């Protein structure tokens, strides 16, 4: 009955582009704010991704110090500006980042296809203000143990960014298959094939597997670089991802198994068509009349067009 129908109230929302304009943000800054949990989003009912509720925009606009306070929280800087914020030489800033002491929040490829790492300005200021950081910022030389790691070629920037980005993706996932896809995004296809040998299940998993946030055309040098940064290469990191993916897949299978093609029905049996018995050739014995009549009754006769 119409009186028994319960309709879900529609929540006014905006596209990300419009929300960015109203909040005074660039599109990349809006995406970063969503990843950091500063802006709440809702799924687009039309299947077009995410939307920003109007109530969320109103909440942010009425906050103290808007828009400067919001801009400050999403401000991301490169190496040179980051070194200026921390009042250290660029070389020292890079060494601190390679050692994993400061964690990048994003990256992009410049026109020379070089990776440009970005850091939250707010986090760099907090690191510089921490008294525990003083020896790393002011010492004339990097401590012996850390210098040995640098000499060995350690660079934890890609791994630390992957860990941070994985957290972003998992926070946005509402379904076990989405969480499984977020974890699988950081493993190469060989690793995934070992964990998920079933082709139908693997195909279903790949539907929820996001790609790198920055990439070029498929097969291009930029796409290869993006894939390399996105893919785990440290044994400990790979082991952790495999274990987490295995556990989440168990939950996903229990809640909703991967779809499979339905088995086709067996074809209906085809009965042979028995033609009218030909007249016996001269000299051949005529078949018994009872058998001949039985065959004629069982055989459908062709009708004239």
Short mmCIF file of N, CA and C in Angstrom, two decimals, residues 217-304:
data_model
loop_
_atom_site.label_atom_id
_atom_site.label_comp_id
_atom_site.label_asym_id
_atom_site.label_seq_id
_atom_site.Cartn_x
_atom_site.Cartn_y
_atom_site.Cartn_z
N UNK A 217 49.19 7.39 -19.75
CA UNK A 217 48.48 6.44 -20.61
C UNK A 217 49.01 5.03 -20.36
N UNK A 218 48.17 4.01 -20.46
CA UNK A 218 48.62 2.63 -20.24
C UNK A 218 49.83 2.29 -21.10
N UNK A 219 50.85 1.72 -20.46
CA UNK A 219 52.06 1.35 -21.18
C UNK A 219 53.08 2.46 -21.34
N UNK A 220 52.75 3.67 -20.95
CA UNK A 220 53.67 4.80 -21.08
C UNK A 220 54.73 4.75 -19.98
N UNK A 221 55.85 5.45 -20.16
CA UNK A 221 56.86 5.50 -19.09
C UNK A 221 56.29 6.02 -17.77
N UNK A 222 55.40 7.03 -17.85
CA UNK A 222 54.80 7.55 -16.61
C UNK A 222 53.97 6.49 -15.91
N UNK A 223 53.24 5.67 -16.69
CA UNK A 223 52.43 4.61 -16.08
C UNK A 223 53.30 3.57 -15.42
N UNK A 224 54.45 3.26 -16.02
CA UNK A 224 55.37 2.28 -15.43
C UNK A 224 55.95 2.81 -14.11
N UNK A 225 56.28 4.08 -14.07
CA UNK A 225 56.81 4.67 -12.85
C UNK A 225 55.75 4.64 -11.75
N UNK A 226 54.52 5.02 -12.10
CA UNK A 226 53.44 5.02 -11.12
C UNK A 226 53.19 3.62 -10.59
N UNK A 227 53.22 2.63 -11.46
CA UNK A 227 53.01 1.25 -11.02
C UNK A 227 54.13 0.78 -10.11
N UNK A 228 55.35 1.20 -10.42
CA UNK A 228 56.49 0.80 -9.58
C UNK A 228 56.37 1.39 -8.18
N UNK A 229 55.96 2.66 -8.08
CA UNK A 229 55.81 3.29 -6.77
C UNK A 229 54.66 2.64 -6.00
N UNK A 230 53.61 2.26 -6.69
CA UNK A 230 52.41 1.70 -6.04
C UNK A 230 52.65 0.28 -5.55
N UNK A 231 53.59 -0.45 -6.14
CA UNK A 231 53.75 -1.87 -5.84
C UNK A 231 54.79 -2.09 -4.75
N UNK A 232 54.42 -2.86 -3.74
CA UNK A 232 55.32 -3.16 -2.62
C UNK A 232 56.52 -3.96 -3.13
N UNK A 233 57.72 -3.61 -2.62
CA UNK A 233 58.93 -4.31 -3.04
C UNK A 233 59.77 -4.79 -1.86
N UNK A 234 59.39 -4.43 -0.64
CA UNK A 234 60.12 -4.86 0.53
C UNK A 234 59.53 -6.19 1.03
N UNK A 235 60.36 -7.19 1.35
CA UNK A 235 59.82 -8.50 1.78
C UNK A 235 58.89 -8.40 2.98
N UNK A 236 59.24 -7.57 3.97
CA UNK A 236 58.37 -7.44 5.14
C UNK A 236 57.03 -6.82 4.76
N UNK A 237 57.08 -5.81 3.91
CA UNK A 237 55.84 -5.15 3.47
C UNK A 237 54.97 -6.12 2.69
N UNK A 238 55.57 -6.90 1.80
CA UNK A 238 54.82 -7.88 1.01
C UNK A 238 54.19 -8.93 1.91
N UNK A 239 54.95 -9.41 2.87
CA UNK A 239 54.44 -10.43 3.78
C UNK A 239 53.23 -9.91 4.57
N UNK A 240 53.32 -8.68 5.04
CA UNK A 240 52.21 -8.08 5.78
C UNK A 240 50.97 -7.94 4.90
N UNK A 241 51.15 -7.47 3.67
CA UNK A 241 50.03 -7.29 2.76
C UNK A 241 49.36 -8.62 2.43
N UNK A 242 50.17 -9.65 2.19
CA UNK A 242 49.62 -10.96 1.87
C UNK A 242 48.78 -11.50 3.02
N UNK A 243 49.29 -11.34 4.24
CA UNK A 243 48.55 -11.84 5.40
C UNK A 243 47.24 -11.09 5.58
N UNK A 244 47.27 -9.77 5.44
CA UNK A 244 46.05 -8.98 5.60
C UNK A 244 45.05 -9.29 4.49
N UNK A 245 45.54 -9.43 3.25
CA UNK A 245 44.64 -9.73 2.15
C UNK A 245 43.99 -11.10 2.32
N UNK A 246 44.75 -12.08 2.77
CA UNK A 246 44.19 -13.42 2.99
C UNK A 246 43.07 -13.39 4.02
N UNK A 247 43.29 -12.65 5.11
CA UNK A 247 42.27 -12.57 6.16
C UNK A 247 41.02 -11.85 5.68
N UNK A 248 41.18 -10.75 4.95
CA UNK A 248 40.02 -9.99 4.47
C UNK A 248 39.25 -10.78 3.42
N UNK A 249 39.96 -11.56 2.61
CA UNK A 249 39.27 -12.36 1.60
C UNK A 249 38.38 -13.42 2.25
N UNK A 250 38.82 -13.98 3.35
CA UNK A 250 37.99 -14.95 4.05
C UNK A 250 36.66 -14.31 4.48
N UNK A 251 36.75 -13.11 5.00
CA UNK A 251 35.53 -12.40 5.40
C UNK A 251 34.66 -12.09 4.19
N UNK A 252 35.30 -11.66 3.08
CA UNK A 252 34.54 -11.32 1.88
C UNK A 252 33.82 -12.55 1.32
N UNK A 253 34.48 -13.69 1.32
CA UNK A 253 33.85 -14.91 0.80
C UNK A 253 32.65 -15.33 1.64
N UNK A 254 32.77 -15.18 2.94
CA UNK A 254 31.67 -15.57 3.82
C UNK A 254 30.47 -14.64 3.65
N UNK A 255 30.74 -13.37 3.46
CA UNK A 255 29.64 -12.41 3.35
C UNK A 255 29.00 -12.45 1.97
N UNK A 256 29.80 -12.52 0.93
CA UNK A 256 29.25 -12.51 -0.43
C UNK A 256 30.26 -13.17 -1.37
N UNK A 257 30.06 -14.43 -1.71
CA UNK A 257 31.01 -15.09 -2.62
C UNK A 257 31.09 -14.38 -3.97
N UNK A 258 32.22 -14.53 -4.61
CA UNK A 258 32.40 -13.93 -5.93
C UNK A 258 31.43 -14.56 -6.93
N UNK A 259 30.85 -13.77 -7.82
CA UNK A 259 29.91 -14.34 -8.80
C UNK A 259 30.63 -15.27 -9.78
N UNK A 260 29.88 -16.27 -10.22
CA UNK A 260 30.40 -17.23 -11.19
C UNK A 260 29.38 -17.41 -12.31
N UNK A 261 29.83 -17.79 -13.48
CA UNK A 261 28.85 -18.03 -14.57
C UNK A 261 27.98 -19.22 -14.23
N UNK A 262 26.67 -19.11 -14.51
CA UNK A 262 25.75 -20.20 -14.22
C UNK A 262 26.00 -21.34 -15.19
N UNK A 263 25.85 -22.58 -14.68
CA UNK A 263 26.06 -23.75 -15.53
C UNK A 263 24.98 -23.80 -16.60
N UNK A 264 25.39 -24.03 -17.84
CA UNK A 264 24.42 -24.09 -18.95
C UNK A 264 23.59 -25.37 -18.84
N UNK A 265 22.33 -25.27 -19.24
CA UNK A 265 21.44 -26.42 -19.20
C UNK A 265 21.84 -27.45 -20.25
N UNK A 266 21.64 -28.72 -19.90
CA UNK A 266 21.94 -29.77 -20.87
C UNK A 266 20.96 -29.67 -22.04
N UNK A 267 21.42 -29.84 -23.27
CA UNK A 267 20.50 -29.73 -24.42
C UNK A 267 19.45 -30.83 -24.38
N UNK A 268 18.27 -30.48 -24.84
CA UNK A 268 17.18 -31.47 -24.88
C UNK A 268 17.54 -32.59 -25.84
N UNK A 269 17.19 -33.84 -25.48
CA UNK A 269 17.53 -34.97 -26.36
C UNK A 269 16.83 -34.84 -27.71
N UNK A 270 17.57 -35.18 -28.73
CA UNK A 270 17.04 -35.12 -30.09
C UNK A 270 16.61 -36.51 -30.52
N UNK A 271 15.33 -36.68 -30.83
CA UNK A 271 14.82 -37.98 -31.26
C UNK A 271 15.09 -38.14 -32.76
N UNK A 272 15.60 -39.25 -33.14
CA UNK A 272 15.84 -39.44 -34.58
C UNK A 272 14.54 -39.51 -35.35
N UNK A 273 14.56 -38.95 -36.54
CA UNK A 273 13.38 -38.97 -37.41
C UNK A 273 13.46 -40.19 -38.29
N UNK A 274 12.44 -40.99 -38.21
CA UNK A 274 12.42 -42.22 -39.01
C UNK A 274 11.64 -41.94 -40.29
N UNK A 275 12.27 -42.08 -41.40
CA UNK A 275 11.62 -41.84 -42.69
C UNK A 275 10.73 -43.01 -43.06
N UNK A 276 9.83 -42.70 -44.01
CA UNK A 276 9.00 -43.79 -44.52
C UNK A 276 9.86 -44.89 -45.09
N UNK A 277 9.49 -46.10 -44.81
CA UNK A 277 10.27 -47.23 -45.34
C UNK A 277 10.14 -47.27 -46.86
N UNK A 278 11.23 -47.34 -47.55
CA UNK A 278 11.14 -47.41 -49.02
C UNK A 278 10.55 -48.74 -49.45
N UNK A 279 10.04 -48.70 -50.65
CA UNK A 279 9.50 -49.95 -51.21
C UNK A 279 10.66 -50.91 -51.43
N UNK A 280 10.44 -52.17 -51.17
CA UNK A 280 11.54 -53.13 -51.35
C UNK A 280 11.96 -53.22 -52.81
N UNK A 281 13.23 -53.39 -52.99
CA UNK A 281 13.75 -53.56 -54.35
C UNK A 281 13.25 -54.88 -54.92
N UNK A 282 13.22 -54.93 -56.25
CA UNK A 282 12.76 -56.19 -56.87
C UNK A 282 13.62 -57.35 -56.38
N UNK A 283 12.95 -58.39 -55.98
CA UNK A 283 13.64 -59.59 -55.51
C UNK A 283 13.88 -59.62 -54.03
N UNK A 284 13.69 -58.45 -53.32
CA UNK A 284 13.88 -58.43 -51.87
C UNK A 284 12.58 -58.79 -51.20
N UNK A 285 12.64 -59.43 -50.04
CA UNK A 285 11.41 -59.77 -49.34
C UNK A 285 10.77 -58.54 -48.74
N UNK A 286 9.44 -58.46 -48.76
CA UNK A 286 8.73 -57.33 -48.19
C UNK A 286 8.72 -57.45 -46.68
N UNK A 287 8.97 -56.31 -45.89
CA UNK A 287 8.95 -56.40 -44.43
C UNK A 287 7.57 -56.79 -43.93
N UNK A 288 7.52 -57.35 -42.75
CA UNK A 288 6.22 -57.73 -42.21
C UNK A 288 5.29 -56.52 -42.13
N UNK A 289 3.96 -56.78 -42.42
CA UNK A 289 3.02 -55.67 -42.48
C UNK A 289 2.88 -54.97 -41.13
N UNK A 290 2.91 -55.75 -40.05
CA UNK A 290 2.76 -55.12 -38.73
C UNK A 290 3.90 -54.15 -38.44
N UNK A 291 5.14 -54.51 -38.78
CA UNK A 291 6.29 -53.62 -38.55
C UNK A 291 6.19 -52.39 -39.42
N UNK A 292 5.76 -52.55 -40.67
CA UNK A 292 5.66 -51.42 -41.58
C UNK A 292 4.62 -50.42 -41.09
N UNK A 293 3.48 -50.90 -40.62
CA UNK A 293 2.44 -49.99 -40.12
C UNK A 293 2.91 -49.26 -38.87
N UNK A 294 3.65 -49.96 -38.01
CA UNK A 294 4.15 -49.34 -36.77
C UNK A 294 5.12 -48.20 -37.08
N UNK A 295 6.01 -48.42 -38.06
CA UNK A 295 6.97 -47.39 -38.45
C UNK A 295 6.25 -46.18 -39.02
N UNK A 296 5.19 -46.42 -39.80
CA UNK A 296 4.48 -45.30 -40.41
C UNK A 296 3.73 -44.49 -39.36
N UNK A 297 3.21 -45.16 -38.32
CA UNK A 297 2.52 -44.43 -37.27
C UNK A 297 3.49 -43.58 -36.45
N UNK A 298 4.74 -44.02 -36.30
CA UNK A 298 5.72 -43.31 -35.48
C UNK A 298 6.41 -42.18 -36.22
N UNK A 299 6.27 -42.15 -37.56
CA UNK A 299 7.02 -41.20 -38.36
C UNK A 299 6.11 -40.06 -38.78
N UNK A 300 6.47 -38.78 -38.41
CA UNK A 300 5.65 -37.65 -38.87
C UNK A 300 5.79 -37.46 -40.37
N UNK A 301 4.69 -37.23 -40.99
CA UNK A 301 4.73 -37.05 -42.45
C UNK A 301 4.83 -35.58 -42.79
N UNK A 302 5.59 -35.30 -43.83
CA UNK A 302 5.74 -33.95 -44.33
C UNK A 302 4.44 -33.49 -44.95
N UNK A 303 4.09 -32.25 -44.70
CA UNK A 303 2.90 -31.68 -45.30
C UNK A 303 3.28 -30.79 -46.45
N UNK A 304 2.41 -30.70 -47.38
CA UNK A 304 2.67 -29.87 -48.57
C UNK A 304 2.69 -28.41 -48.16
#
